[in-house]
mmCIF file of C-alpha atoms in Angstrom:
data_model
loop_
_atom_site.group_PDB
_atom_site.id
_atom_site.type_symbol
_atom_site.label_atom_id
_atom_site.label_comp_id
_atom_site.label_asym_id
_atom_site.label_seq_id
_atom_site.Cartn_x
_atom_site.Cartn_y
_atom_site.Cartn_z
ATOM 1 C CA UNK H 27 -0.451 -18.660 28.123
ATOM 2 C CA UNK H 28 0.241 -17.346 24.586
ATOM 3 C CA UNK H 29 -0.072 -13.456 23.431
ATOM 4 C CA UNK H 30 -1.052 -12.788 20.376
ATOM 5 C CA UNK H 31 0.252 -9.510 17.930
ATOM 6 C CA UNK H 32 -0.705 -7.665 15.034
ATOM 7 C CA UNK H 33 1.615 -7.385 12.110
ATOM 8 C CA UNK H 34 0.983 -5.036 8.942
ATOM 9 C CA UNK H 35 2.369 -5.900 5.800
ATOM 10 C CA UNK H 36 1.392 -4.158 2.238
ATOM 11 C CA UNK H 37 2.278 -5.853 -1.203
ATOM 12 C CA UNK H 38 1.983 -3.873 -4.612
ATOM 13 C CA UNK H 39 2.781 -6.865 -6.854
ATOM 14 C CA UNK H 40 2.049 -10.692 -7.211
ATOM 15 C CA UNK H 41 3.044 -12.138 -3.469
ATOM 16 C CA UNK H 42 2.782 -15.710 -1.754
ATOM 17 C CA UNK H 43 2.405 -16.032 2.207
ATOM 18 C CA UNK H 44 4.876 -19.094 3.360
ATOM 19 C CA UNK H 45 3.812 -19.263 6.580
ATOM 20 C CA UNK H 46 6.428 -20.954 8.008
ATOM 21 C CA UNK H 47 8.734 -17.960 6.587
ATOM 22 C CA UNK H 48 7.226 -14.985 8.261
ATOM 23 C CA UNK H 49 9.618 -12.751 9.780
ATOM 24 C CA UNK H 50 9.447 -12.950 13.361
ATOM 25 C CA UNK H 51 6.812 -15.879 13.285
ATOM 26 C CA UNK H 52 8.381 -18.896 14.955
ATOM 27 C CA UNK H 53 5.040 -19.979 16.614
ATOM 28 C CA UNK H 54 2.698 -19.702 13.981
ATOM 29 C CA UNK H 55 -0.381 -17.256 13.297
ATOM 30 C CA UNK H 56 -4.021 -17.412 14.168
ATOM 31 C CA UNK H 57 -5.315 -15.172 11.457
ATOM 32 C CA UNK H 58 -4.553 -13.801 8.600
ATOM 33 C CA UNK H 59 -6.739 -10.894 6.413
ATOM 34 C CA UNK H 60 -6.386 -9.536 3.124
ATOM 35 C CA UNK H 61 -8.022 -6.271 2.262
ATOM 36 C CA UNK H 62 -7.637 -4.492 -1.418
ATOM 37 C CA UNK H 63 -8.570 -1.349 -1.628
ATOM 38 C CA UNK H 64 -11.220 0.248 -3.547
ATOM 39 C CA UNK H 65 -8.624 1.846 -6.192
ATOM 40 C CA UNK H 66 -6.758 -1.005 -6.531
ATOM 41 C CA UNK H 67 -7.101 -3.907 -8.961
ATOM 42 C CA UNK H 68 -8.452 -7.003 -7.557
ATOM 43 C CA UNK H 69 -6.506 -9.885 -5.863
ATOM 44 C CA UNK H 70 -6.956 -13.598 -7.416
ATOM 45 C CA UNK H 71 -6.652 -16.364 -4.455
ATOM 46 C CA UNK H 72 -4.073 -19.089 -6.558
ATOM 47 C CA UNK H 73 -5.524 -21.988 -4.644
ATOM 48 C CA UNK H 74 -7.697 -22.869 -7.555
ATOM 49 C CA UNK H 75 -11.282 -21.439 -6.231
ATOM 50 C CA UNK H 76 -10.677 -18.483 -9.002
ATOM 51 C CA UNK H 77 -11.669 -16.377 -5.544
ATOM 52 C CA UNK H 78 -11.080 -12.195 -6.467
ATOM 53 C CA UNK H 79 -10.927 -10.327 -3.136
ATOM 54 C CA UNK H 80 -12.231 -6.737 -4.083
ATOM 55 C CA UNK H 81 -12.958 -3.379 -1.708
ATOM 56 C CA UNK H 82 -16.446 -4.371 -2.386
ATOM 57 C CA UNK H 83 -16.559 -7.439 -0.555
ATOM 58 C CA UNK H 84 -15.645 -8.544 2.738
ATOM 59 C CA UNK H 85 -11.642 -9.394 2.799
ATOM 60 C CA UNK H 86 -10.200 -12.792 2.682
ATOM 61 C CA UNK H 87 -10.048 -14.084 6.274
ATOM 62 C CA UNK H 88 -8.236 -17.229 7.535
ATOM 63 C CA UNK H 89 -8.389 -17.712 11.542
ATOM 64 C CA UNK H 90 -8.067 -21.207 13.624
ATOM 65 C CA UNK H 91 -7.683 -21.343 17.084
ATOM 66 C CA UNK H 92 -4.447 -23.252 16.977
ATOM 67 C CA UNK H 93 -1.350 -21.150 15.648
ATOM 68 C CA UNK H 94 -1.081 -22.124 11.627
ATOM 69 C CA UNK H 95 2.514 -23.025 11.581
ATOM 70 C CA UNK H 96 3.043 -23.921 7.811
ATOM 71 C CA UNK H 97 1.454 -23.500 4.627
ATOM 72 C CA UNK H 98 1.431 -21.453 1.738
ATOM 73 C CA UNK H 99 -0.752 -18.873 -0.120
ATOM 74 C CA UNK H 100 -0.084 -17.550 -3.710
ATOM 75 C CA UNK H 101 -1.915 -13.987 -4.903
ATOM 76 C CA UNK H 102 -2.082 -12.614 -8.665
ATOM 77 C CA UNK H 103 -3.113 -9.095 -9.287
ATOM 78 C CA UNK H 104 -5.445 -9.434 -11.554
ATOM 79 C CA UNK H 105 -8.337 -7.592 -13.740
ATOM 80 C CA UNK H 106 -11.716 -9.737 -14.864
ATOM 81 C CA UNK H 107 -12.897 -9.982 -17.819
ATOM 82 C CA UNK H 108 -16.461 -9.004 -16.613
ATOM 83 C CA UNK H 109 -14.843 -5.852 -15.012
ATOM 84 C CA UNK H 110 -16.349 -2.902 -16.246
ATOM 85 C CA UNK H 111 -13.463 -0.492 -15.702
ATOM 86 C CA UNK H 112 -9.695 -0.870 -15.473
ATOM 87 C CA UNK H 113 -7.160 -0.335 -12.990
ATOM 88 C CA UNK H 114 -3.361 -1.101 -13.271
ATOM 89 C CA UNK H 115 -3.004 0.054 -9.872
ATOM 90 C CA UNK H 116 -1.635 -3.208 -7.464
ATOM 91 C CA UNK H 117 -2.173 -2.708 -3.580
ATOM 92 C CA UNK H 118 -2.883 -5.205 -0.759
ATOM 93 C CA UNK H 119 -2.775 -5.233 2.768
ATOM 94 C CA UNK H 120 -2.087 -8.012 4.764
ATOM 95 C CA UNK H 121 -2.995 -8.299 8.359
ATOM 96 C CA UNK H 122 -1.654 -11.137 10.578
ATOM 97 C CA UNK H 123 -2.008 -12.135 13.793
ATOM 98 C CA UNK H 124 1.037 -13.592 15.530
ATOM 99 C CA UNK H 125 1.111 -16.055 18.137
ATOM 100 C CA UNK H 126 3.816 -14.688 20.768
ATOM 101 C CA UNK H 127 4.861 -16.049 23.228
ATOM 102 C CA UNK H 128 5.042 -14.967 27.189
ATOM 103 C CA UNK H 129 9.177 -14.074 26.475
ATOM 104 C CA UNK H 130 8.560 -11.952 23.743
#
């Protein structure tokens, strides 16, 4: 049976996830969230979907039920156009959830 564990990370500019390149992550992940805080400018999901993850929304969640071993995610700081006031202000926080196993 596999253990899972909680690992923190914070980013204050531009950032992709490589999966498959997390630090201690040799058998994958089984979620991973991204929260922005409410003073911090929003977060642009580069997958195409021109997704913003904001305070005011819930935070971008991927989970699966089988450790994600590869893959990659790209993130842009950026403000919208539509956005009524400005902040230059870049902070994330990005949660994982490691799949560990029994030795470690």
């Amino acid at each position: 049976m596999n253990k899972a564990l909680f690992v923190t990370a914070n980013h204050d500019s531009d950032f992709e996830i490589d999966i498959s390149k997390l630090p201690d992550c040799k058998n994958g992940v089984y979620q991973i969230e991204i929260f922005v805080p409410k003073n911090s400018m929003p977060l642009l999901n580069k997958d195409g979907s021109n997704q913003f993850i904001r305070e005011d929304i819930c935070p971008f969640k991927i989970e699966s039920t089988v450790p994600i071993i590869n893959g990659i995610l790209r993130f842009e700081f950026k403000e919208r156009s539509n956005s009524l006031t400005r902040n230059s202000k870049k902070q994330a926080i990005v949660r994982y959830l490691y799949c560990a196993s029994n030795n470690e």
